[in-house]
Short mmCIF file of C-alpha atoms in Angstrom, two decimals:
data_model
loop_
_atom_site.label_atom_id
_atom_site.label_comp_id
_atom_site.label_asym_id
_atom_site.label_seq_id
_atom_site.Cartn_x
_atom_site.Cartn_y
_atom_site.Cartn_z
CA MET A 1 -18.29 -0.07 12.63
CA THR A 2 -17.91 -2.14 9.48
CA ARG A 3 -17.95 -5.88 10.10
CA LEU A 4 -15.82 -7.98 7.78
CA GLY A 5 -16.41 -11.68 7.16
CA LEU A 6 -13.16 -13.54 6.63
CA LEU A 7 -13.80 -16.73 4.67
CA HIS A 8 -11.07 -19.22 5.47
CA SER A 9 -10.12 -22.84 5.83
CA THR A 10 -6.73 -23.42 7.44
CA ILE A 11 -5.37 -20.30 9.10
CA ARG A 12 -2.02 -19.45 7.57
CA GLY A 13 0.44 -16.73 8.48
CA GLU A 14 -1.39 -14.47 6.03
CA GLU A 15 -4.69 -14.79 7.87
CA LYS A 16 -2.98 -14.03 11.19
CA LEU A 17 -1.49 -10.88 9.66
CA LEU A 18 -4.94 -9.91 8.36
CA LEU A 19 -6.48 -10.43 11.80
CA GLN A 20 -3.78 -8.28 13.36
CA ALA A 21 -4.23 -5.57 10.74
CA ALA A 22 -7.98 -5.57 11.33
CA ARG A 23 -7.54 -5.26 15.09
CA GLU A 24 -5.12 -2.39 14.62
CA ARG A 25 -7.79 -0.61 12.58
CA SER A 26 -10.62 -1.48 14.97
CA VAL A 27 -12.31 -3.51 12.25
CA GLU A 28 -14.55 -6.23 13.57
CA ILE A 29 -13.84 -9.60 11.98
CA GLU A 30 -16.13 -12.60 11.75
CA LEU A 31 -14.07 -15.70 11.09
CA ILE A 32 -16.00 -18.03 8.79
CA ASP A 33 -14.47 -21.45 8.34
CA ILE A 34 -16.06 -22.44 5.05
CA ARG A 35 -15.66 -26.13 5.89
CA ASP A 36 -18.22 -25.68 8.67
CA GLN A 37 -20.80 -23.73 6.69
CA LEU A 38 -24.19 -24.72 5.41
CA LEU A 39 -24.58 -22.53 2.35
CA ASN A 40 -28.34 -22.54 2.23
CA PRO A 41 -29.87 -19.11 1.53
CA ASP A 42 -32.87 -19.94 3.73
CA ILE A 43 -30.85 -20.26 6.91
CA PHE A 44 -27.46 -18.59 6.47
CA GLN A 45 -27.00 -15.68 8.85
CA LEU A 46 -25.36 -12.64 7.28
CA ASN A 47 -23.64 -10.57 9.94
CA PHE A 48 -21.12 -8.65 7.87
CA ALA A 49 -21.04 -5.93 5.26
CA VAL A 50 -18.20 -7.29 3.15
CA ALA A 51 -16.34 -10.58 2.89
CA LEU A 52 -12.71 -11.38 2.19
CA GLU A 53 -12.16 -14.79 0.60
CA ARG A 54 -9.04 -16.52 1.90
CA SER A 55 -9.84 -20.21 1.46
CA VAL A 56 -6.85 -22.35 0.62
CA SER A 57 -9.21 -24.54 -1.44
CA THR A 58 -10.07 -22.80 -4.69
CA THR A 59 -13.17 -24.93 -5.27
CA LYS A 60 -14.71 -24.30 -1.86
CA GLY A 61 -13.72 -20.65 -1.91
CA ASN A 62 -15.35 -20.09 -5.27
CA TYR A 63 -18.62 -21.66 -4.13
CA ALA A 64 -18.64 -19.58 -0.96
CA VAL A 65 -18.05 -16.39 -2.96
CA GLN A 66 -20.83 -17.25 -5.40
CA PHE A 67 -23.14 -17.89 -2.47
CA LEU A 68 -22.41 -14.59 -0.73
CA GLU A 69 -22.72 -12.62 -3.94
CA SER A 70 -26.12 -14.23 -4.49
CA GLN A 71 -27.05 -12.76 -1.09
CA SER A 72 -25.87 -9.31 -2.25
CA VAL A 73 -22.73 -9.34 -0.08
CA PRO A 74 -19.69 -7.84 -1.83
CA VAL A 75 -16.69 -10.14 -1.74
CA VAL A 76 -12.99 -9.48 -2.23
CA ASN A 77 -12.20 -10.89 -4.70
CA SER A 78 -15.36 -11.14 -6.76
CA SER A 79 -16.39 -14.39 -8.40
CA ARG A 80 -15.60 -12.90 -11.79
CA VAL A 81 -12.02 -12.13 -10.80
CA ALA A 82 -11.62 -15.50 -9.12
CA ALA A 83 -12.93 -17.41 -12.13
CA ILE A 84 -10.36 -15.76 -14.40
CA CYS A 85 -7.39 -15.94 -12.05
CA ALA A 86 -8.00 -19.50 -10.88
CA ASP A 87 -7.56 -20.75 -14.43
CA LYS A 88 -4.25 -20.08 -16.17
CA PHE A 89 -5.81 -20.38 -19.63
CA LEU A 90 -8.55 -17.87 -18.81
CA THR A 91 -5.95 -15.55 -17.29
CA SER A 92 -3.81 -15.74 -20.43
CA LEU A 93 -6.86 -15.08 -22.60
CA ALA A 94 -7.81 -12.02 -20.54
CA LEU A 95 -4.27 -10.65 -20.63
CA ALA A 96 -3.91 -11.21 -24.38
CA LYS A 97 -7.33 -9.75 -25.14
CA ASN A 98 -6.39 -6.58 -23.27
CA GLY A 99 -2.98 -6.23 -24.88
CA VAL A 100 -0.95 -7.08 -21.78
CA PRO A 101 2.45 -8.57 -22.66
CA THR A 102 2.38 -12.26 -21.69
CA PRO A 103 4.19 -15.39 -22.85
CA GLN A 104 2.62 -17.11 -25.84
CA PHE A 105 0.30 -19.94 -24.88
CA ALA A 106 -2.12 -22.56 -26.17
CA MET A 107 -4.66 -25.03 -24.83
CA VAL A 108 -4.69 -28.48 -26.48
CA PHE A 109 -6.33 -31.80 -25.80
CA SER A 110 -4.10 -34.36 -27.51
CA LEU A 111 -0.45 -35.22 -28.02
CA GLU A 112 -0.64 -34.38 -31.72
CA GLN A 113 -1.91 -30.90 -30.96
CA ALA A 114 0.64 -30.50 -28.16
CA VAL A 115 3.45 -31.22 -30.64
CA ALA A 116 2.00 -28.74 -33.13
CA ALA A 117 1.49 -26.10 -30.45
CA THR A 118 5.06 -26.49 -29.23
CA GLU A 119 6.36 -25.70 -32.71
CA GLN A 120 4.13 -22.62 -32.88
CA LEU A 121 5.35 -21.49 -29.44
CA GLY A 122 8.96 -21.53 -30.58
CA GLY A 123 9.94 -25.15 -29.98
CA TYR A 124 11.55 -26.81 -26.99
CA PRO A 125 11.76 -26.30 -24.12
CA VAL A 126 8.07 -25.66 -23.61
CA ILE A 127 6.17 -25.34 -20.32
CA VAL A 128 3.19 -27.57 -19.58
CA LYS A 129 1.04 -26.56 -16.62
CA PRO A 130 -2.24 -27.63 -15.11
CA ALA A 131 -4.71 -24.86 -15.92
CA LEU A 132 -5.95 -25.19 -12.35
CA GLY A 133 -3.12 -25.35 -9.85
CA SER A 134 -0.80 -23.38 -7.63
CA TRP A 135 2.40 -23.30 -5.61
CA GLY A 136 4.41 -24.40 -8.62
CA ARG A 137 3.01 -27.91 -8.48
CA LEU A 138 3.01 -30.16 -11.56
CA LEU A 139 4.82 -27.59 -13.68
CA SER A 140 6.83 -29.29 -16.40
CA LYS A 141 9.68 -27.89 -18.45
CA VAL A 142 9.60 -30.19 -21.45
CA ASN A 143 12.95 -30.28 -23.23
CA ASP A 144 12.20 -32.56 -26.18
CA ILE A 145 9.48 -34.51 -27.93
CA ASP A 146 10.30 -37.71 -26.02
CA ALA A 147 9.55 -35.99 -22.73
CA LEU A 148 6.40 -34.41 -24.17
CA GLU A 149 5.10 -37.79 -25.31
CA THR A 150 5.78 -39.30 -21.89
CA LEU A 151 4.19 -36.42 -19.98
CA ILE A 152 1.04 -36.38 -22.11
CA GLU A 153 0.69 -40.17 -21.90
CA HIS A 154 0.99 -40.12 -18.12
CA LYS A 155 -1.62 -37.38 -17.84
CA GLU A 156 -3.97 -39.16 -20.24
CA VAL A 157 -3.68 -42.47 -18.39
CA LEU A 158 -3.40 -41.33 -14.77
CA GLY A 159 -4.95 -37.89 -14.65
CA GLY A 160 -8.48 -36.74 -13.97
CA PRO A 161 -10.46 -34.80 -16.59
CA ALA A 162 -8.89 -31.47 -15.66
CA GLN A 163 -5.38 -32.92 -16.16
CA LYS A 164 -6.29 -33.90 -19.72
CA ALA A 165 -6.61 -30.28 -20.80
CA PHE A 166 -3.02 -29.34 -21.59
CA TYR A 167 -2.05 -25.71 -21.10
CA LEU A 168 1.21 -24.99 -22.91
CA GLN A 169 3.26 -21.86 -22.46
CA GLN A 170 6.31 -20.51 -24.23
CA TYR A 171 9.43 -21.04 -22.10
CA VAL A 172 10.84 -17.71 -21.00
CA PRO A 173 14.47 -17.76 -19.75
CA LYS A 174 14.70 -15.90 -16.46
CA PRO A 175 17.67 -14.10 -14.88
CA GLY A 176 17.45 -16.38 -11.84
CA ARG A 177 14.39 -14.57 -10.59
CA ASP A 178 10.95 -13.25 -11.39
CA ILE A 179 8.87 -10.46 -9.88
CA ARG A 180 5.80 -10.79 -7.72
CA ALA A 181 3.87 -7.54 -7.48
CA PHE A 182 1.12 -6.90 -4.94
CA VAL A 183 -1.65 -4.93 -6.58
CA ILE A 184 -4.73 -3.61 -4.83
CA GLY A 185 -7.44 -1.79 -6.74
CA GLY A 186 -5.05 -1.43 -9.67
CA GLN A 187 -2.30 0.18 -7.59
CA THR A 188 0.99 -1.62 -7.07
CA ILE A 189 1.78 -1.29 -3.37
CA GLY A 190 4.96 -3.36 -3.34
CA ALA A 191 6.89 -6.08 -5.11
CA ILE A 192 9.46 -8.75 -4.42
CA TYR A 193 12.01 -10.59 -6.47
CA ARG A 194 11.64 -14.35 -6.15
CA SER A 195 15.11 -15.72 -6.70
CA SER A 196 16.11 -19.33 -7.27
CA SER A 197 18.69 -21.32 -9.18
CA HIS A 198 15.77 -23.55 -10.27
CA TRP A 199 13.61 -22.48 -13.20
CA ILE A 200 10.61 -22.58 -10.82
CA THR A 201 10.94 -19.53 -8.58
CA ASN A 202 7.83 -19.88 -6.40
CA THR A 203 8.62 -19.27 -2.75
CA ALA A 204 6.55 -22.40 -2.05
CA ARG A 205 9.27 -24.24 -3.98
CA GLY A 206 12.23 -22.62 -2.27
CA GLY A 207 12.52 -19.26 -4.00
CA THR A 208 13.77 -16.49 -1.73
CA ALA A 209 12.12 -13.08 -1.43
CA SER A 210 13.84 -9.70 -1.60
CA ASN A 211 12.52 -6.22 -2.24
CA CYS A 212 11.91 -5.20 -5.85
CA PRO A 213 11.89 -1.44 -6.36
CA LEU A 214 8.79 -0.24 -8.16
CA SER A 215 9.20 1.19 -11.65
CA LYS A 216 6.75 2.94 -13.92
CA GLU A 217 6.93 -0.01 -16.31
CA LEU A 218 6.04 -2.45 -13.54
CA GLU A 219 3.24 -0.26 -12.21
CA ASN A 220 1.81 0.20 -15.69
CA ILE A 221 1.80 -3.48 -16.63
CA CYS A 222 0.29 -4.36 -13.26
CA ARG A 223 -2.45 -1.77 -13.69
CA GLN A 224 -3.23 -3.15 -17.15
CA SER A 225 -3.25 -6.71 -15.79
CA SER A 226 -5.54 -5.76 -12.94
CA GLN A 227 -7.98 -4.16 -15.36
CA ALA A 228 -7.81 -7.22 -17.61
CA VAL A 229 -8.92 -9.64 -14.88
CA GLY A 230 -11.41 -7.35 -13.15
CA GLY A 231 -9.41 -5.62 -10.40
CA GLY A 232 -9.39 -6.46 -6.71
CA VAL A 233 -6.57 -7.79 -4.55
CA LEU A 234 -4.00 -9.50 -6.75
CA ALA A 235 -0.49 -10.89 -6.81
CA ILE A 236 0.90 -10.56 -10.31
CA ASP A 237 3.88 -12.65 -11.39
CA VAL A 238 6.06 -10.90 -13.93
CA PHE A 239 9.00 -12.03 -16.07
CA GLU A 240 11.86 -9.73 -17.02
CA THR A 241 12.65 -10.32 -20.70
CA ASP A 242 14.84 -8.70 -23.34
CA ASP A 243 11.64 -7.17 -24.75
CA GLY A 244 10.45 -5.77 -21.43
CA LEU A 245 8.17 -7.07 -18.72
CA SER A 246 5.78 -9.93 -19.39
CA VAL A 247 2.99 -11.12 -17.09
CA ASN A 248 3.09 -14.82 -16.32
CA GLU A 249 0.20 -15.37 -13.90
CA VAL A 250 -2.25 -13.48 -11.71
CA ASN A 251 -3.21 -14.84 -8.27
CA HIS A 252 -6.46 -13.91 -6.54
CA THR A 253 -5.94 -15.34 -3.02
CA MET A 254 -2.34 -14.32 -2.66
CA GLU A 255 0.12 -15.37 -0.03
CA PHE A 256 2.31 -12.59 1.30
CA LYS A 257 3.55 -13.41 4.79
CA ASN A 258 7.18 -13.47 3.65
CA SER A 259 6.81 -10.27 1.63
CA GLU A 260 5.89 -7.67 4.23
CA ALA A 261 9.38 -7.66 5.75
CA PRO A 262 11.40 -7.17 2.53
CA THR A 263 8.96 -4.63 1.06
CA LYS A 264 8.32 -2.86 4.37
CA VAL A 265 4.71 -2.60 3.20
CA SER A 266 1.75 -3.65 5.31
CA ILE A 267 0.10 -5.73 2.60
CA SER A 268 -2.36 -7.06 5.16
CA GLY A 269 -3.29 -3.53 6.19
CA ALA A 270 -3.81 -2.47 2.60
CA ILE A 271 -6.09 -5.46 2.01
CA ILE A 272 -8.22 -4.65 5.06
CA GLU A 273 -8.51 -1.01 4.04
CA TYR A 274 -9.49 -2.02 0.52
CA CYS A 275 -12.23 -4.26 1.92
CA LEU A 276 -13.58 -1.31 3.89
CA GLU A 277 -13.66 0.76 0.71
CA VAL A 278 -15.57 -2.00 -1.06
CA ALA A 279 -18.04 -2.18 1.83
CA GLN A 280 -18.60 1.55 1.56
CA GLY A 281 -19.08 1.26 -2.17
CA SER A 282 -16.37 3.81 -2.78
CA THR A 283 -14.17 1.68 -4.95
CA GLN A 284 -14.45 -0.25 -8.14
CA ARG A 285 -14.08 -3.92 -7.38
CA MET B 1 -2.92 -26.52 29.53
CA PRO B 2 -1.25 -28.79 26.97
CA THR B 3 -3.06 -31.14 24.65
CA VAL B 4 -1.84 -34.40 23.17
CA CYS B 5 -0.52 -35.14 19.70
CA PRO B 6 -2.83 -37.73 18.08
CA THR B 7 0.14 -39.31 16.31
CA CYS B 8 2.80 -39.73 19.02
CA ASP B 9 0.99 -38.82 22.27
CA ALA B 10 3.49 -36.06 23.01
CA GLN B 11 2.27 -33.09 24.97
CA VAL B 12 1.58 -30.09 22.73
CA VAL B 13 1.40 -26.56 24.12
CA LEU B 14 -0.30 -24.05 21.86
CA PRO B 15 1.84 -20.93 21.39
CA ALA B 16 0.33 -17.66 22.57
CA GLY B 17 -1.91 -16.14 19.92
CA THR B 18 -2.72 -19.44 18.24
CA GLU B 19 -5.93 -19.23 16.23
CA LEU B 20 -8.58 -21.85 15.52
CA SER B 21 -7.80 -23.76 12.30
CA GLU B 22 -4.15 -22.76 12.43
CA ILE B 23 -1.61 -25.42 11.49
CA ILE B 24 1.15 -26.18 13.99
CA SER B 25 3.81 -28.88 14.24
CA CYS B 26 4.10 -31.45 17.00
CA PRO B 27 7.37 -30.70 18.83
CA GLU B 28 8.16 -34.42 19.05
CA CYS B 29 7.17 -36.10 15.77
CA GLN B 30 6.74 -32.96 13.60
CA THR B 31 3.28 -34.09 12.47
CA GLN B 32 1.29 -31.18 11.11
CA LEU B 33 -1.66 -30.53 13.40
CA ALA B 34 -4.80 -28.45 12.90
CA VAL B 35 -5.99 -26.56 15.98
CA LYS B 36 -9.59 -27.48 16.76
CA ALA B 37 -9.97 -25.68 20.09
CA VAL B 38 -8.03 -23.03 22.00
CA GLY B 39 -8.33 -21.79 25.56
CA ASP B 40 -8.46 -23.96 28.66
CA GLU B 41 -9.11 -27.19 26.77
CA PRO B 42 -7.11 -27.03 23.54
CA GLN B 43 -7.55 -29.72 20.93
CA VAL B 44 -5.58 -30.66 17.83
CA GLU B 45 -6.09 -33.15 15.05
CA PRO B 46 -3.99 -34.24 12.07
CA ALA B 47 -3.89 -31.43 9.52
CA PRO B 48 -5.69 -32.05 6.23
CA ALA B 49 -3.53 -33.20 3.35
CA ILE B 50 -2.86 -30.77 0.51
CA GLU B 51 -5.37 -31.18 -2.29
CA GLU B 52 -5.13 -30.50 -5.99
CA ASP B 53 -7.05 -27.21 -5.83
CA TRP B 54 -5.12 -25.73 -2.91
CA GLY B 55 -3.11 -22.60 -3.47
CA GLU B 56 -3.29 -18.94 -4.28
#
């Protein structure tokens, strides 16, 4: 029987669904709270064939994945995928390099360059995001140069080093919703609309989930996006635009507890089965 | 057996199927609590605050 190490910190609804899916498939799970670990290769006991990284902390999760990979344990997702997806600028670069439609973007380090980049991105409003961040936090829709000056000054004075790297993205008007697609090994297994009257549609910020029927266009852009970031288990956020679909972000430790009901897809089950395939070496991570 | 909320001293009963490290709410003061032990002697502590690198 394949033993799966589940790297976690707090146990969310997603981890409980994963545990249930594993039990239903008679997969033995070793729960590994990364906050309690001593990641020393001389003493760490490896009792599993594959690991699934589900840490809510990106920093700690990335270190744990790097550690396990150094011990020749395959991890879902790999450190390569995590490094790209954890950073919005690196994600945008990977998407653009591979010809995946994505909003225009720029990274700048000063107000002067932010003003210049905004003009190149089509003017105001422009979106300013932390390159490292999630759940829709600290996203700014900047409507004019006064607001841009204020935002950049606050970040320069109050922010840490990471907050002083300014990721700018073209503002894309949305029809009151965006699409979140669940993609495993390049295959789109389900998708939801995230609807909100606010321009931020994250469910963590109040967006509501409903089923999004799969289309060839969605499946194709998700497959391309998956290939661009290195595959694995991904949640891909997609805008609907007048010019077709456009990929906004790619998430590598996705949350899905509110998406199994509307999609009627066992996302947790698909993740467990993918981990087993990785353990058996029968799939491209 | 119930445990005690570290914030308001209310009795907290872990729902069936509660896992270690799961986050629950105190039924009295709504404080978010992290489960530190399950079984006959359950324990909870204040849940960690959200940090900048938390997310998906």
